mmCIF file of C-alpha atoms and ligand atoms in Angstrom:
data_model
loop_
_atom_site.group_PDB
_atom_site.id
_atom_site.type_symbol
_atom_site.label_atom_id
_atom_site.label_comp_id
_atom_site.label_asym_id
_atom_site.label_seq_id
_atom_site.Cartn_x
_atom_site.Cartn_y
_atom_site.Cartn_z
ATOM 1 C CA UNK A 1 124.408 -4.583 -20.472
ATOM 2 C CA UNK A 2 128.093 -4.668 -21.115
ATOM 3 C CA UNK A 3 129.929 -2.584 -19.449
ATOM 4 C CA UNK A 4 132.809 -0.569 -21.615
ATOM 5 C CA UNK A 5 136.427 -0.122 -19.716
ATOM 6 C CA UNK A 6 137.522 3.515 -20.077
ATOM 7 C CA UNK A 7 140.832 3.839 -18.987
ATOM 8 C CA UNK A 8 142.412 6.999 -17.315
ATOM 9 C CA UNK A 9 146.059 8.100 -17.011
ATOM 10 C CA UNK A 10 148.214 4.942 -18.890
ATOM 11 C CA UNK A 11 146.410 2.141 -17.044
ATOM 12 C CA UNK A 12 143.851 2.440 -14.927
ATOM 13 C CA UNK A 13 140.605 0.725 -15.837
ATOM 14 C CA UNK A 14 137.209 1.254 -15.165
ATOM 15 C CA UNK A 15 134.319 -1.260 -15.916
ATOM 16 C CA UNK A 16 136.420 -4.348 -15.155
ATOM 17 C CA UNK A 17 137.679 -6.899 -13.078
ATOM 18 C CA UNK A 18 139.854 -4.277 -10.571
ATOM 19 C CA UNK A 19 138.084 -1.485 -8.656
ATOM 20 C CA UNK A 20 140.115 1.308 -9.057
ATOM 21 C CA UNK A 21 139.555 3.741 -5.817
ATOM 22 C CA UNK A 22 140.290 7.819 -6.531
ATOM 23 C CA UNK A 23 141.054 9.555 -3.456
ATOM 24 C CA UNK A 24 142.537 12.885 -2.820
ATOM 25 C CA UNK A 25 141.522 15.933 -0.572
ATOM 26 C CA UNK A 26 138.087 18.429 -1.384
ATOM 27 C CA UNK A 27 140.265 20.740 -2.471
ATOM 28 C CA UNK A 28 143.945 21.794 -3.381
ATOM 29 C CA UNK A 29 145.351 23.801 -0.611
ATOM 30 C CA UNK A 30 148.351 24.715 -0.658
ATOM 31 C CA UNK A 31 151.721 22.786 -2.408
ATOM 32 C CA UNK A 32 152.714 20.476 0.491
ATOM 33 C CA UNK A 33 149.113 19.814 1.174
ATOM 34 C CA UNK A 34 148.097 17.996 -2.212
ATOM 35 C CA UNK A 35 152.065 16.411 -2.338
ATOM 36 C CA UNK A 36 151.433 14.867 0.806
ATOM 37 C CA UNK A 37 147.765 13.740 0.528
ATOM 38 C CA UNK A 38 148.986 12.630 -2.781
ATOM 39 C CA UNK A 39 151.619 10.385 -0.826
ATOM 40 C CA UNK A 40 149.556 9.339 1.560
ATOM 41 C CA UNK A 41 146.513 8.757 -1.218
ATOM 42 C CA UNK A 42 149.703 6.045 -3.268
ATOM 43 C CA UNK A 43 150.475 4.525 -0.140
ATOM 44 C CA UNK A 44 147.378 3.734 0.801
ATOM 45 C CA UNK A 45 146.281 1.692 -2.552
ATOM 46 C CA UNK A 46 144.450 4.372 -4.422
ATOM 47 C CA UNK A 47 145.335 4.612 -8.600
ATOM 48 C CA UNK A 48 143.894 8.134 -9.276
ATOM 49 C CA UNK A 49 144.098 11.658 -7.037
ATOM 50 C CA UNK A 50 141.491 13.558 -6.542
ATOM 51 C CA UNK A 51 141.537 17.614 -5.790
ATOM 52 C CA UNK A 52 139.368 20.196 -6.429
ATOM 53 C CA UNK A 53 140.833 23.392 -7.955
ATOM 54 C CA UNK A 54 137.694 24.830 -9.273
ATOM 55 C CA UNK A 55 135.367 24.832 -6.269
ATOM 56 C CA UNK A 56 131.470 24.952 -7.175
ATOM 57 C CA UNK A 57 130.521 26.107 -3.008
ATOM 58 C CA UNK A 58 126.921 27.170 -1.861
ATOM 59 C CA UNK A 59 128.512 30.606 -0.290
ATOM 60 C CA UNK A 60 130.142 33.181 -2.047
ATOM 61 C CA UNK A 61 132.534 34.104 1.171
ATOM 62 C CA UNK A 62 133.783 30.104 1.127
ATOM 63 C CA UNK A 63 136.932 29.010 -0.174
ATOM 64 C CA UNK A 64 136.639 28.787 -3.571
ATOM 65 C CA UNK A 65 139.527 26.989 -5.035
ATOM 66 C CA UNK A 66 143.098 28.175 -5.944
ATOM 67 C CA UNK A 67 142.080 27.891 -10.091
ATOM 68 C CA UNK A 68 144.440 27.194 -12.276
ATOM 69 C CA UNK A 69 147.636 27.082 -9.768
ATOM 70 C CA UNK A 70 145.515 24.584 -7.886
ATOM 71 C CA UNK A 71 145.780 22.568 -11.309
ATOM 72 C CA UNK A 72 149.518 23.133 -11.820
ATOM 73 C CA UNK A 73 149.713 22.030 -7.941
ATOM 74 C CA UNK A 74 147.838 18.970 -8.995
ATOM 75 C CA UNK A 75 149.644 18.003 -12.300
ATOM 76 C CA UNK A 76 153.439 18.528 -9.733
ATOM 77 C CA UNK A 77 151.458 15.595 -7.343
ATOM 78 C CA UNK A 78 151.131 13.506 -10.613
ATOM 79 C CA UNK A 79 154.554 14.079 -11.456
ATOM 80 C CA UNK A 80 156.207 13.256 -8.380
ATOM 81 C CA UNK A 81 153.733 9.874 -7.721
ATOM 82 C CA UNK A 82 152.736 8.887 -10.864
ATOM 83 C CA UNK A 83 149.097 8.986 -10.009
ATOM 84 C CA UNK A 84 146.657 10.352 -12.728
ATOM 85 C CA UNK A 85 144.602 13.259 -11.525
ATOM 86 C CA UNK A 86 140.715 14.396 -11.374
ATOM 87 C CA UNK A 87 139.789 17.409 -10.721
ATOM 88 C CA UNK A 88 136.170 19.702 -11.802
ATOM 89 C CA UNK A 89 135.595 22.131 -14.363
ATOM 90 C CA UNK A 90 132.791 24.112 -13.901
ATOM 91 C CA UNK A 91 133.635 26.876 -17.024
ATOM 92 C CA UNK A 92 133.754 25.735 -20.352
ATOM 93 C CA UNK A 93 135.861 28.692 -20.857
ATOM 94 C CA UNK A 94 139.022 26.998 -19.366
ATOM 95 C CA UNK A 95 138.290 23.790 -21.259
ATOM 96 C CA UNK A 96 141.694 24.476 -23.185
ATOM 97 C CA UNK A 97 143.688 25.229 -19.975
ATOM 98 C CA UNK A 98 142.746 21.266 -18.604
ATOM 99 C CA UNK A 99 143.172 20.043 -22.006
ATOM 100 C CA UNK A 100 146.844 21.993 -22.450
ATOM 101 C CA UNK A 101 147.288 20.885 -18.644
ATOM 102 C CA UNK A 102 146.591 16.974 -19.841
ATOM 103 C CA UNK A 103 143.861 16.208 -16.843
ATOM 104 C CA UNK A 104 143.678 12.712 -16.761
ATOM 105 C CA UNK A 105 139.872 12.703 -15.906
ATOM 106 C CA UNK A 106 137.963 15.783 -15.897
ATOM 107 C CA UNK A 107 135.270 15.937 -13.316
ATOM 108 C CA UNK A 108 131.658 17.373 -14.116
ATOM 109 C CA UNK A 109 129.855 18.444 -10.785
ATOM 110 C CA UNK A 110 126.454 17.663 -9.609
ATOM 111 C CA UNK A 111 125.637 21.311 -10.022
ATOM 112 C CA UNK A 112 126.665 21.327 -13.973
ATOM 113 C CA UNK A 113 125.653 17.629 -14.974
ATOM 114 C CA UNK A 114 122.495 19.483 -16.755
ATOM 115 C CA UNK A 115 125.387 22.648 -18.111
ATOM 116 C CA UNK A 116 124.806 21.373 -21.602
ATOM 117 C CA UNK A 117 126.917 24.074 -23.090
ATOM 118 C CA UNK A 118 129.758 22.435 -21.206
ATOM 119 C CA UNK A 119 129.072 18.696 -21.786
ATOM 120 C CA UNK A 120 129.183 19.331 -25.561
ATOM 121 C CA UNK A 121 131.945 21.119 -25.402
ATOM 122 C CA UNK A 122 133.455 17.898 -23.594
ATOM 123 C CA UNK A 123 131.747 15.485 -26.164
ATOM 124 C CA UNK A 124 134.567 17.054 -28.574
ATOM 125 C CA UNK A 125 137.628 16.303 -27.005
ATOM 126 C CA UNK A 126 138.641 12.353 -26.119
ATOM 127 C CA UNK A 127 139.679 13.043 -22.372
ATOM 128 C CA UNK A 128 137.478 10.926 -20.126
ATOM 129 C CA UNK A 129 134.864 12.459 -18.347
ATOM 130 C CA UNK A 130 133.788 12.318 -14.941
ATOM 131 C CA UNK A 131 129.964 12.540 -14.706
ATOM 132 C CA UNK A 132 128.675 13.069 -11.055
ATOM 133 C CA UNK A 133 124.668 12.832 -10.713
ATOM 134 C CA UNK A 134 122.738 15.996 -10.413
ATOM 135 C CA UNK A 135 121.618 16.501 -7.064
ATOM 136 C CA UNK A 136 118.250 15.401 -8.219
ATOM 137 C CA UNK A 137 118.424 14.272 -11.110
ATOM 138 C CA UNK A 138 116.692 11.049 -12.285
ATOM 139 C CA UNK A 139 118.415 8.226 -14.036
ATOM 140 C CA UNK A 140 117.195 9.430 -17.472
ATOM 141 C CA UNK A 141 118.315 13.144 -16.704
ATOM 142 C CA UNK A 142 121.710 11.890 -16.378
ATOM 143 C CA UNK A 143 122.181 9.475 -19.315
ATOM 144 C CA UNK A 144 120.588 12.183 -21.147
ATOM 145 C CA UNK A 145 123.918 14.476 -19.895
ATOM 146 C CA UNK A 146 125.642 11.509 -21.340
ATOM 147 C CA UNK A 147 124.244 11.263 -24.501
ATOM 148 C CA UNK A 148 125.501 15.125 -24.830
ATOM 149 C CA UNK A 149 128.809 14.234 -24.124
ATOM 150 C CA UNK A 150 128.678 11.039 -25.990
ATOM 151 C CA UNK A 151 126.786 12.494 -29.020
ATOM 152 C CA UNK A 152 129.743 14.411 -29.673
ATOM 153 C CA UNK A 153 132.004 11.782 -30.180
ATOM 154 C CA UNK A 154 133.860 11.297 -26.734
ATOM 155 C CA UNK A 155 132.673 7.864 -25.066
ATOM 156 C CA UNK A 156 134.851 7.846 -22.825
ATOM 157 C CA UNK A 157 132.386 8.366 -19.668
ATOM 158 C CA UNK A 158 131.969 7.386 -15.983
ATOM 159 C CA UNK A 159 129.045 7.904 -13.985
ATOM 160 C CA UNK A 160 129.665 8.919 -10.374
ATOM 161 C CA UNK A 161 126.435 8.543 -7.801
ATOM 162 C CA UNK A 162 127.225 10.663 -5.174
ATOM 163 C CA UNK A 163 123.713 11.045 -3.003
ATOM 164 C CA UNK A 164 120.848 12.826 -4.080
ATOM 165 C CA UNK A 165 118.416 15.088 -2.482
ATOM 166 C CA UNK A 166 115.630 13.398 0.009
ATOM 167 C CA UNK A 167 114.010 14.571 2.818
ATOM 168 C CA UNK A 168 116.315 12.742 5.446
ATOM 169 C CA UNK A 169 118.944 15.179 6.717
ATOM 170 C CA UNK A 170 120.818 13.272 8.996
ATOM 171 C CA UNK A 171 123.863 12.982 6.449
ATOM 172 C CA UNK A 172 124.245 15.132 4.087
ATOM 173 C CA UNK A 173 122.501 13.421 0.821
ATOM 174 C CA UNK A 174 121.059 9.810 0.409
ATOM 175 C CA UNK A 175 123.368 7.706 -1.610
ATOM 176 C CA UNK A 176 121.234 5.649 -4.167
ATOM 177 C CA UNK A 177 122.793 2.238 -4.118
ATOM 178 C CA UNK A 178 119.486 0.668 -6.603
ATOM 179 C CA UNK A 179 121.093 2.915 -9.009
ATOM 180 C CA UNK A 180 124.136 1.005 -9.347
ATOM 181 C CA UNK A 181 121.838 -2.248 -10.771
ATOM 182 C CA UNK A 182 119.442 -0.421 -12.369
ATOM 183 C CA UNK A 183 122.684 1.659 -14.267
ATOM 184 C CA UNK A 184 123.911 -1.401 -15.352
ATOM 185 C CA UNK A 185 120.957 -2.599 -17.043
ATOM 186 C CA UNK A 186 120.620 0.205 -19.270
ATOM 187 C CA UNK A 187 123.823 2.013 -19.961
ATOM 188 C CA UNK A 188 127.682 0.482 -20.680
ATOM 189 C CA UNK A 189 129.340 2.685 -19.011
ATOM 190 C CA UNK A 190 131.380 2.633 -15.664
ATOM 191 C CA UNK A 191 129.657 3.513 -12.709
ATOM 192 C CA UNK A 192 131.180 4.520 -9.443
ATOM 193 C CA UNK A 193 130.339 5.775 -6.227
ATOM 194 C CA UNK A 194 131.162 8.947 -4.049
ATOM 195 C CA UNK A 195 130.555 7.674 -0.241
ATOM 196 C CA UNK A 196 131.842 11.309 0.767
ATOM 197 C CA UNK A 197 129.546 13.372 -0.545
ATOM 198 C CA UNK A 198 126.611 11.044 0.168
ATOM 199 C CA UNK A 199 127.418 10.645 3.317
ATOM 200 C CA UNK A 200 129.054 14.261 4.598
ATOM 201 C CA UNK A 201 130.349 12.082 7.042
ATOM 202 C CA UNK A 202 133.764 10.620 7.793
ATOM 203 C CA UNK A 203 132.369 7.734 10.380
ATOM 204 C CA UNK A 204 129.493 6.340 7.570
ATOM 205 C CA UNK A 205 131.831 6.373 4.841
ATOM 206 C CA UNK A 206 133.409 2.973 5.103
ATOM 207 C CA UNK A 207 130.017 1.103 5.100
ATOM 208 C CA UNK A 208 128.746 3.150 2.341
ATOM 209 C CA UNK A 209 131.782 2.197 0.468
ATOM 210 C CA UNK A 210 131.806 -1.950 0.828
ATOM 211 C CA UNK A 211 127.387 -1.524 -0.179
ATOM 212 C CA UNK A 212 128.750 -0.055 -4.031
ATOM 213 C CA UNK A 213 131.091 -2.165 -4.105
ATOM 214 C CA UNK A 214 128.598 -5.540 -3.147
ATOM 215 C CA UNK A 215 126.343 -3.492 -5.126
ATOM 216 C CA UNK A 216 129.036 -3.715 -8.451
ATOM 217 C CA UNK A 217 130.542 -0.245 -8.377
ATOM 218 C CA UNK A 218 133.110 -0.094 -10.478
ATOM 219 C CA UNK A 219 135.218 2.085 -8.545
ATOM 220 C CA UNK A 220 135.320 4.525 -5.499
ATOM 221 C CA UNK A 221 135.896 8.054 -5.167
ATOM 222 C CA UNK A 222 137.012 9.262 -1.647
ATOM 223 C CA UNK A 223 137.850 12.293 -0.027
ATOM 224 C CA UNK A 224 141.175 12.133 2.120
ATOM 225 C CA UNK A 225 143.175 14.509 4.360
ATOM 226 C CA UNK A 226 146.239 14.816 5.595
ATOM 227 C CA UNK A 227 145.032 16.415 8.466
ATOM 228 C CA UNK A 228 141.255 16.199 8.069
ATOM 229 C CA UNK A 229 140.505 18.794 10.850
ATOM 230 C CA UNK A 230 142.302 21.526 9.185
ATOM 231 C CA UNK A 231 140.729 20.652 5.611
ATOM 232 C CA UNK A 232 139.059 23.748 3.998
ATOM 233 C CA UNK A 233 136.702 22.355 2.658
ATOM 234 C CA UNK A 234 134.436 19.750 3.713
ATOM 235 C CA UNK A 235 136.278 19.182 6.948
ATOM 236 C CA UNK A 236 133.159 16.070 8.487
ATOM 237 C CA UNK A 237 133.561 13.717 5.679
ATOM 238 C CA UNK A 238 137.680 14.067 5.213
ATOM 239 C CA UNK A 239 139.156 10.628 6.250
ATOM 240 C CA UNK A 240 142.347 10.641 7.627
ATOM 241 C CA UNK A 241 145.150 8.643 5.331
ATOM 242 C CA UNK A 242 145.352 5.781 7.917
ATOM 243 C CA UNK A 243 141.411 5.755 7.345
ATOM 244 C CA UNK A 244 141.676 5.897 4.168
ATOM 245 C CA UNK A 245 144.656 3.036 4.270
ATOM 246 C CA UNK A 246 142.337 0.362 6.383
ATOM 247 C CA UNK A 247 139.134 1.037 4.150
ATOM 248 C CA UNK A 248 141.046 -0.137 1.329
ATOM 249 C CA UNK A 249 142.443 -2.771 3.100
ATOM 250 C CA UNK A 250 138.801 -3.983 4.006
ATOM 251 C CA UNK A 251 137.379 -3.155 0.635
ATOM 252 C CA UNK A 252 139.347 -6.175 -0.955
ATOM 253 C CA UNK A 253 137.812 -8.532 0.812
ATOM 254 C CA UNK A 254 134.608 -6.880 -0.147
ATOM 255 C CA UNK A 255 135.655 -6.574 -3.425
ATOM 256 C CA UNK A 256 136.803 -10.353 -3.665
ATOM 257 C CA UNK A 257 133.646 -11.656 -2.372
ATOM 258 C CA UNK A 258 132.014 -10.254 -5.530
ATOM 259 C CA UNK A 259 134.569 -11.811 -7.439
ATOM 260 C CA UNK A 260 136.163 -8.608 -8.390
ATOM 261 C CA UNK A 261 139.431 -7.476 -6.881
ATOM 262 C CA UNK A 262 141.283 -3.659 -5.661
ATOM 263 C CA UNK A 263 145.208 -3.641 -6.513
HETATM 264 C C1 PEP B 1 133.481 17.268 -5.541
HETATM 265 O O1 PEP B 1 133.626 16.078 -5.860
HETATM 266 O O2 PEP B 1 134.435 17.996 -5.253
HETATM 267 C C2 PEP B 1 132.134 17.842 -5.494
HETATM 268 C C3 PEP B 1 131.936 19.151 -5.346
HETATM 269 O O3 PEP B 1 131.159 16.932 -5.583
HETATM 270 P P1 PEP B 1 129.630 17.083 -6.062
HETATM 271 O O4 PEP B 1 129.644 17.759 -7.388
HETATM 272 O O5 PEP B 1 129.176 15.658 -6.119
HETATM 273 O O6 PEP B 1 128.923 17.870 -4.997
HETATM 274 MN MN1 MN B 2 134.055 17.908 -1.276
#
């Protein structure tokens, strides 16, 4: 099938020829935390930054996000780089607050891709949406999320695979590269890939990364530190910026093989 472009921020495309890669940390920390990453995210090649203000964690005693300021923190990153931002709601009561804040891309988790009360509420409005695979959901399950947001009027979707449950637990999930193709046949929109959270580790990252894009992702979403070790979330799978810098760097020729290009 076709695949539609939706287009985040002024201009960055999804769904054709460029690759756009999203990178930014887990989660907003503090103020010169997400300004730096979102230096270091520029510098290195990636169009979008990533952050999560709203954090959807297994344990009640972790870190669970700074809110709102972690939004305002983002939107100040976007200001001083020029780089549109992504970050998650999980409450459709603060729908307003991202909309008011002009998100760029709002992300919807793994844990709410089945929160229907949310994705209609996100079918209404015409930001683009961020759809991350439930952590076991099936292909249908999650064009059927689609179809809520969609059925409301807002087509501007992209599907993120980001690893699904399997009984292997040497990394963290098992990233479902057929699901790329098999996407592709049946749906028109956008599909990237989230090497982080498949992997939950910074070391398999970069070969996860060049199989979506071989595969035809249509973009990467990455999770980058400025100092990975001190991250507060998610510490293993943080890459460092110069990690982050030479996977791009690689990534083009990856990309280029496939007739496809990252700039
Ligand atoms: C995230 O991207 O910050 C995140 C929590 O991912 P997922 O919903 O895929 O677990
Ligand atoms: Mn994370």
């Amino acid at each position: 099938m076709n695949t539609q472009t939706v287009t985040v921020g002024k201009k960055v495309s999804f769904g054709g020829f460029n690759i756009p890669v999203i990178s930014g940390p887990c989660s907003v920390e503090t103020r010169d935390q997400i300004l730096t990453a979102a230096d270091c995210a520029k510098e290195a090649g990636a169009t979008i930054l990533r952050g999560g203000a709203f954090k959807p964690r297994t344990r009640p005693e972790s870190f669970q996000g700074l809110g709102l300021a972690g939004v305002d923190l983002l939107c100040e990153a976007r200001d001083a780089t020029g780089l549109p931002i992504v970050t998650e709601l999980m409450d459709v009561r603060l729908l307003d607050e991202f909309l008011n804040r002009k998100v760029d891309l709002i992300q919807v988790g793994s844990r709410n891709m089945q929160n229907f009360d949310l994705l209609k509420e996100l079918g209404k409005t015409q930001t683009p949406i961020l759809l991350k695979r439930g952590l076991a959901a099936t292909l249908d399950e999650w064009l059927a999320a689609a179809d809520y947001i969609a059925s409301g009027g807002n087509e501007q979707i992209i599907l993120c695979e980001r690893g699904i449950r399997s009984f292997e637990y040497s990394y963290r999930n098992t990233l479902d590269i057929s699901a790329i193709p098999a996407l592709k046949a049946r749906t028109h929109f956008p599909v990237i890939v989230d090497p982080s959270h498949a992997a939950g580790k910074a070391a398999l990252i970069p070969s996860l990364a060049k199989a979506a894009i071989a595969a035809g992702a249509d973009g990467l979403i990455i999770e980058m530190h400025p100092n990975p070790a001190q991250s507060w979330s998610d510490a293993e799978q943080a890459l460092s910026a110069q990690d982050l810098s030479s996977l791009i760097h690689d990534l083009k020729k990856v990309a280029l093989a496939v007739g496809r290009d990252i700039s």
